[in-house]
Amino acid sequence: MIEKEGNRKNLAVIVPCYNEELVIAESYRRTREVLDQLSVPTEIIYVNDGSEDRTYTMLDEIAASDPHVKVIHFSRNFGPQAAVTAGINHCDADLAIILDADMQDPPELIPEILSLREREQANVVYCVRKSREGESFFKRLTAKAFYRMLNYMSEVSFPLDTGDFRLIDRKVMDQFNRFHERGKYIRGLISWVGFKQVPFYYEREARIAGESKYPFSKMWKFATTAMLYFSKKPLRLAITLGFIAVMVGLVLAVWFTLGKIYGFSNAETGWTSIMTSVIFFGGVQLLTVGVLGQYIGILFDEVKGRPEYIIDEIRNFEE
Ligand code: UDP
Ligand code: MG
């Protein structure tokens, strides 16, 4: 463990890694170089999220040669949110910075982020992407749409275009450790805790090597988790749809009844309109039941109360 020197804050860098054999060595080198220039005690916490490639042995080698590198190996892949959660749960430093292994969030910015925190006396410095290099048009478009949609849906408002790349202090970590929900949307939860949070603008770089470990399926799961955990609007939308359907039904009923009496409606020829409304309202019903199902699914997961992640091995942690 790192000793605290006076009231100087010590810093931990938390890095989730999944199949990152192509970037780990370079990633460690660059992060180490930056940390070496700081005048405060530092450490790196790598969380190996069940990698199937050489990430496991590479991280062990780094930990063996550098006592200020801690490693947590998961028993399988639990996803980056679980990995970052484990990092925060196991961090005893005063400050932590969450960083991606692929260097899309450059560690060279750490000194600036630290001095911004110092100047503003902030508890959180969240890093806002001014631009995103080396990412597909599709990814940038869906990400932009997602952050705006989530803000519209959610009861709290989140900073836009902000990933998990951020600095958090001990106060925030202590509060974060009290969250026991399984579907963690970390950037949302950290906004949610409050305290003083300030933005830091940066250019997001391209991955230094390898491919994104976030295929569309994982992105979709991540986006729906965020929506469902931070908003009850989809449920209200279901009520609104139901209300509209009832109103339309009532108006039509009155119209056709009067039409029959006064002879201005020839309802018998209405096969198309009947089919259309049956299909349409059948769809509305399935959709709203589906929304309900999503929330029940979440309740089911939360009620089971399974652990968020399972640790296989740890390195350089003191028991
Ligand atoms: N990651 C992880 N578990 C996963 C997928 C990704 O720990 O199941 C890590 C990955 O190693 C990287 C970070 O999360 O450090 C961000 O992943 P990636 O760069 O693939 O996502 P993108 O930047 O494309 O959104
Ligand atoms: Mg990346």
Coordinates of C-alpha atoms and ligand atoms in Angstrom, one line a residue:
M1 CA 0.0 0.0 0.0
I2 CA 1.1 3.5 -0.6
E3 CA 1.9 5.7 2.4
K4 CA 0.3 9.1 2.5
E5 CA 2.8 11.9 2.7
G6 CA 1.4 14.7 4.8
N7 CA -1.8 15.9 3.2
R8 CA -0.8 15.2 -0.4
K9 CA -3.4 13.2 -2.2
N10 CA -2.4 9.8 -3.6
L11 CA -3.8 8.8 -6.9
A12 CA -5.0 5.5 -8.4
V13 CA -5.6 4.9 -12.1
I14 CA -8.3 2.3 -12.7
V15 CA -8.1 0.5 -16.0
P16 CA -10.6 -2.2 -17.2
C17 CA -9.1 -4.6 -19.7
Y18 CA -10.7 -7.2 -21.9
N19 CA -8.6 -9.0 -24.5
E20 CA -6.2 -6.1 -24.7
E21 CA -2.9 -8.0 -25.4
L22 CA -2.2 -5.7 -28.3
V23 CA -2.3 -2.5 -26.2
I24 CA -1.4 -3.5 -22.6
A25 CA 2.4 -3.0 -22.9
E26 CA 2.2 0.4 -24.6
S27 CA -0.7 1.4 -22.4
Y28 CA 1.3 0.6 -19.2
R29 CA 4.4 2.4 -20.5
R30 CA 2.5 5.6 -21.3
T31 CA 0.6 5.6 -18.0
R32 CA 3.7 4.8 -16.0
E33 CA 5.6 7.6 -17.7
V34 CA 3.0 10.2 -16.8
L35 CA 2.6 8.9 -13.2
D36 CA 6.3 9.1 -12.7
Q37 CA 6.3 12.8 -13.3
L38 CA 3.7 13.4 -10.6
S39 CA 4.9 14.4 -7.2
V40 CA 2.2 12.4 -5.4
P41 CA 2.2 8.6 -4.7
T42 CA 0.4 6.7 -7.4
E43 CA -0.7 3.2 -8.4
I44 CA -2.5 1.5 -11.3
I45 CA -5.3 -0.9 -10.7
Y46 CA -5.8 -3.1 -13.7
V47 CA -9.0 -5.1 -13.8
N48 CA -8.8 -8.1 -16.1
D49 CA -12.4 -8.7 -17.2
G50 CA -12.0 -12.4 -18.0
S51 CA -9.7 -12.0 -21.0
E52 CA -9.2 -15.0 -23.2
D53 CA -5.9 -13.8 -24.7
R54 CA -2.5 -13.0 -23.2
T55 CA -3.8 -10.1 -21.1
Y56 CA -3.8 -12.3 -18.0
T57 CA -0.1 -13.2 -18.1
M58 CA 1.0 -9.7 -19.4
L59 CA -0.7 -8.1 -16.4
D60 CA 0.9 -10.5 -14.0
E61 CA 4.3 -9.8 -15.5
I62 CA 3.7 -6.0 -15.1
A63 CA 2.6 -6.6 -11.5
A64 CA 5.6 -8.7 -10.7
S65 CA 8.0 -6.0 -11.9
D66 CA 6.1 -3.0 -10.5
P67 CA 4.8 -3.1 -6.9
H68 CA 2.6 -0.1 -7.6
V69 CA 0.5 -2.0 -10.1
K70 CA -2.4 -4.0 -8.6
V71 CA -4.3 -6.5 -10.7
I72 CA -7.8 -8.0 -10.2
H73 CA -8.5 -11.0 -12.4
F74 CA -12.2 -11.8 -12.9
S75 CA -13.4 -15.4 -13.2
R76 CA -15.0 -14.5 -16.5
N77 CA -16.2 -11.6 -18.6
F78 CA -18.6 -9.4 -16.6
G79 CA -18.4 -6.3 -18.7
P80 CA -16.6 -3.0 -18.3
Q81 CA -19.0 -1.5 -15.9
A82 CA -18.5 -4.4 -13.5
A83 CA -14.7 -4.1 -14.0
V84 CA -14.6 -0.4 -13.2
T85 CA -16.9 -1.0 -10.2
A86 CA -14.4 -3.6 -8.9
G87 CA -11.6 -1.1 -9.4
I88 CA -13.4 1.5 -7.3
N89 CA -14.5 -1.0 -4.7
H90 CA -10.8 -2.0 -4.2
C91 CA -9.3 1.4 -4.3
D92 CA -8.1 3.0 -1.1
A93 CA -6.5 6.0 -2.7
D94 CA -7.7 9.6 -2.2
L95 CA -8.3 10.2 -5.9
A96 CA -9.0 7.8 -8.7
I97 CA -9.0 8.3 -12.5
I98 CA -10.9 5.8 -14.7
L99 CA -9.1 5.2 -17.9
D100 CA -9.6 2.9 -20.9
A101 CA -6.8 0.4 -21.7
D102 CA -6.8 1.4 -25.4
M103 CA -5.5 4.9 -24.8
Q104 CA -8.5 6.5 -26.4
D105 CA -8.5 8.7 -23.3
P106 CA -4.8 9.8 -23.2
P107 CA -3.1 9.4 -19.8
E108 CA -1.0 12.5 -20.7
L109 CA -4.0 14.6 -19.7
I110 CA -3.8 13.4 -16.1
P111 CA -1.6 16.3 -14.8
E112 CA -4.0 18.9 -16.3
I113 CA -7.0 17.0 -14.8
L114 CA -5.3 17.0 -11.4
S115 CA -4.6 20.7 -11.5
L116 CA -8.1 21.5 -12.6
R117 CA -9.4 19.6 -9.6
E118 CA -7.0 21.4 -7.4
R119 CA -8.0 24.8 -8.8
E120 CA -11.7 24.2 -8.7
Q121 CA -11.6 22.2 -5.4
A122 CA -13.9 19.7 -7.3
N123 CA -14.9 16.3 -6.2
V124 CA -15.3 15.0 -9.8
V125 CA -13.7 16.1 -13.0
Y126 CA -15.6 14.5 -15.9
C127 CA -14.0 14.5 -19.3
V128 CA -16.1 15.6 -22.2
R129 CA -15.3 14.5 -25.7
K130 CA -14.9 17.4 -28.0
S131 CA -14.3 15.0 -30.8
R132 CA -13.9 11.3 -31.3
E133 CA -11.1 10.1 -33.6
G134 CA -11.1 6.7 -35.4
E135 CA -14.7 5.8 -34.6
S136 CA -17.3 4.9 -37.2
F137 CA -20.0 7.4 -38.2
F138 CA -22.5 4.9 -36.9
K139 CA -20.9 4.8 -33.4
R140 CA -20.6 8.5 -33.2
L141 CA -24.2 9.1 -34.3
T142 CA -25.7 6.4 -32.0
A143 CA -23.6 7.7 -29.1
K144 CA -24.7 11.3 -29.7
A145 CA -28.3 10.3 -30.0
F146 CA -28.0 8.1 -26.9
Y147 CA -26.7 10.8 -24.5
R148 CA -29.4 13.2 -25.6
M149 CA -32.2 10.7 -25.4
L150 CA -31.1 9.5 -22.0
N151 CA -31.1 13.1 -20.8
Y152 CA -34.7 13.6 -22.1
M153 CA -35.8 10.4 -20.4
S154 CA -34.0 10.6 -17.1
E155 CA -35.1 12.3 -14.0
V156 CA -31.6 13.7 -13.4
S157 CA -29.6 15.4 -16.1
F158 CA -26.2 14.1 -17.2
P159 CA -23.4 15.9 -18.9
L160 CA -23.4 15.1 -22.6
D161 CA -20.8 13.2 -24.5
T162 CA -19.0 12.0 -21.4
G163 CA -17.7 8.5 -20.9
D164 CA -16.3 6.9 -17.8
F165 CA -13.0 8.8 -18.2
R166 CA -13.0 11.0 -15.1
L167 CA -11.4 11.8 -11.8
I168 CA -13.3 11.1 -8.6
D169 CA -12.3 11.7 -5.0
R170 CA -12.6 9.7 -1.8
K171 CA -16.0 11.2 -1.0
V172 CA -17.5 10.1 -4.2
M173 CA -15.9 6.7 -4.1
D174 CA -17.3 6.1 -0.6
Q175 CA -20.8 7.0 -1.8
F176 CA -20.3 4.9 -5.0
N177 CA -19.4 1.9 -2.8
R178 CA -22.9 2.2 -1.2
F179 CA -24.6 1.4 -4.6
H180 CA -25.6 -2.2 -4.8
E181 CA -27.5 -2.2 -8.0
R182 CA -26.3 -4.8 -10.5
G183 CA -27.0 -2.9 -13.7
K184 CA -24.5 -0.1 -13.1
Y185 CA -24.4 2.9 -15.4
I186 CA -21.3 4.3 -13.7
R187 CA -21.2 7.7 -15.4
G188 CA -24.8 8.2 -14.5
L189 CA -24.4 7.2 -10.9
I190 CA -21.4 9.4 -10.4
S191 CA -23.4 12.4 -11.7
W192 CA -26.2 11.3 -9.4
V193 CA -24.2 11.5 -6.2
G194 CA -23.7 15.3 -6.6
F195 CA -20.9 17.2 -4.9
K196 CA -18.8 19.6 -7.0
Q197 CA -18.4 18.3 -10.6
V198 CA -16.5 20.2 -13.3
P199 CA -16.0 19.4 -17.0
F200 CA -12.7 18.9 -18.7
Y201 CA -12.8 19.1 -22.5
Y202 CA -10.5 16.9 -24.6
E203 CA -10.2 15.2 -28.0
R204 CA -10.9 11.5 -27.8
E205 CA -8.2 9.7 -29.7
A206 CA -8.3 6.5 -31.8
R207 CA -7.6 3.2 -30.3
I208 CA -3.8 2.5 -30.5
A209 CA -4.3 -1.1 -31.6
G210 CA -6.8 -3.9 -31.7
E211 CA -10.6 -3.6 -32.1
S212 CA -13.4 -2.2 -30.0
K213 CA -14.5 -4.7 -27.4
Y214 CA -17.9 -3.1 -27.6
P215 CA -19.9 -4.7 -30.4
F216 CA -23.4 -3.5 -31.1
S217 CA -25.0 -6.1 -28.8
K218 CA -23.0 -4.8 -25.8
M219 CA -23.7 -1.2 -26.7
W220 CA -27.4 -2.0 -26.9
K221 CA -27.4 -3.7 -23.5
F222 CA -25.5 -0.8 -22.0
A223 CA -27.9 1.8 -23.5
T224 CA -31.0 -0.1 -22.3
T225 CA -29.6 -0.6 -18.8
A226 CA -28.9 3.2 -18.6
M227 CA -32.5 4.0 -19.7
L228 CA -34.2 1.5 -17.5
Y229 CA -32.2 2.2 -14.4
F230 CA -32.5 6.0 -14.7
S231 CA -36.0 6.5 -16.1
K232 CA -39.6 5.5 -15.5
K233 CA -40.7 7.5 -18.6
P234 CA -41.1 4.3 -20.8
L235 CA -43.8 3.2 -18.3
R236 CA -45.5 6.6 -18.5
L237 CA -45.3 6.4 -22.3
A238 CA -47.2 3.1 -22.1
I239 CA -50.0 4.8 -20.1
T240 CA -50.1 7.7 -22.6
L241 CA -50.4 5.3 -25.6
G242 CA -53.2 3.4 -23.8
F243 CA -55.0 6.7 -23.1
I244 CA -54.7 7.8 -26.7
A245 CA -56.0 4.4 -27.9
V246 CA -59.0 4.6 -25.6
M247 CA -59.9 8.1 -26.8
V248 CA -59.6 7.1 -30.4
G249 CA -61.9 4.1 -29.7
L250 CA -64.5 6.2 -28.0
V251 CA -64.6 8.8 -30.7
L252 CA -65.0 6.1 -33.4
A253 CA -67.7 4.4 -31.4
V254 CA -69.7 7.6 -31.1
W255 CA -69.1 8.4 -34.8
F256 CA -70.3 5.0 -36.1
T257 CA -73.3 4.9 -33.8
L258 CA -74.5 8.3 -34.9
G259 CA -73.6 7.4 -38.5
K260 CA -75.9 4.3 -38.3
I261 CA -78.8 6.4 -36.9
Y262 CA -78.5 9.3 -39.2
G263 CA -77.2 7.3 -42.2
F264 CA -73.9 9.2 -42.9
S265 CA -71.6 6.3 -42.3
N266 CA -71.3 3.2 -44.4
A267 CA -69.4 1.1 -41.8
E268 CA -70.0 -2.3 -43.5
T269 CA -67.3 -1.6 -46.0
G270 CA -64.7 -1.0 -43.3
W271 CA -62.7 -4.2 -43.6
T272 CA -59.4 -2.3 -44.1
S273 CA -60.0 0.0 -41.2
I274 CA -60.8 -2.9 -38.9
M275 CA -57.7 -4.8 -39.9
T276 CA -55.5 -1.8 -39.6
S277 CA -56.7 -0.9 -36.1
V278 CA -56.6 -4.5 -34.9
I279 CA -52.9 -4.8 -36.0
F280 CA -52.0 -1.3 -34.8
F281 CA -53.5 -1.7 -31.3
G282 CA -52.2 -5.3 -31.1
G283 CA -48.8 -3.8 -31.7
V284 CA -49.3 -1.1 -29.1
Q285 CA -50.3 -3.7 -26.6
L286 CA -47.3 -6.0 -27.2
L287 CA -45.0 -3.0 -27.1
T288 CA -46.3 -1.8 -23.7
V289 CA -46.3 -5.3 -22.3
G290 CA -42.7 -5.5 -23.6
V291 CA -41.7 -2.3 -21.7
L292 CA -43.3 -3.7 -18.5
G293 CA -41.4 -7.0 -19.1
Q294 CA -38.1 -5.1 -19.3
Y295 CA -38.7 -3.6 -15.8
I296 CA -39.8 -6.9 -14.4
G297 CA -36.6 -8.4 -15.9
I298 CA -34.6 -5.8 -14.0
L299 CA -36.5 -6.5 -10.8
F300 CA -35.8 -10.2 -11.3
D301 CA -32.1 -9.6 -11.6
E302 CA -31.9 -7.3 -8.6
V303 CA -34.0 -9.6 -6.4
K304 CA -31.7 -12.6 -7.1
G305 CA -29.0 -10.4 -5.5
R306 CA -26.1 -12.2 -7.2
P307 CA -22.7 -10.6 -6.9
E308 CA -21.8 -8.1 -9.6
Y309 CA -18.5 -9.8 -10.4
I310 CA -16.5 -12.7 -9.2
I311 CA -12.8 -12.3 -8.5
D312 CA -10.4 -15.2 -9.4
E313 CA -7.0 -13.8 -8.3
I314 CA -5.6 -10.5 -7.1
R315 CA -2.0 -9.2 -7.3
N316 CA -0.1 -6.7 -5.0
F317 CA -3.1 -6.1 -2.8
E318 CA -2.5 -6.5 0.9
E319 CA -5.1 -8.7 2.5
Ligands
UDP1 N1 -13.7 -3.7 -21.6 C1 -13.9 -4.5 -20.5 N2 -14.8 -5.5 -20.7 C2 -15.6 -5.7 -21.8 C3 -15.4 -4.8 -22.9 C4 -14.5 -3.8 -22.8 O1 -13.3 -4.4 -19.5 O2 -16.4 -6.7 -21.9 C5 -12.7 -2.6 -21.5 C6 -11.7 -2.5 -22.6 O3 -10.6 -3.4 -22.4 C7 -11.3 -1.0 -22.6 C8 -12.6 -0.4 -22.1 O4 -13.4 -1.4 -21.5 O5 -10.3 -0.7 -21.7 C9 -13.4 0.3 -23.3 O6 -13.6 -0.7 -24.3 P1 -13.5 -0.4 -25.8 O7 -12.3 0.4 -26.1 O8 -13.6 -1.7 -26.5 O9 -14.9 0.4 -26.1 P2 -15.1 1.7 -27.0 O10 -14.0 2.6 -26.7 O11 -15.0 1.2 -28.4 O12 -16.4 2.2 -26.6
MG2 MG -12.0 2.3 -26.7

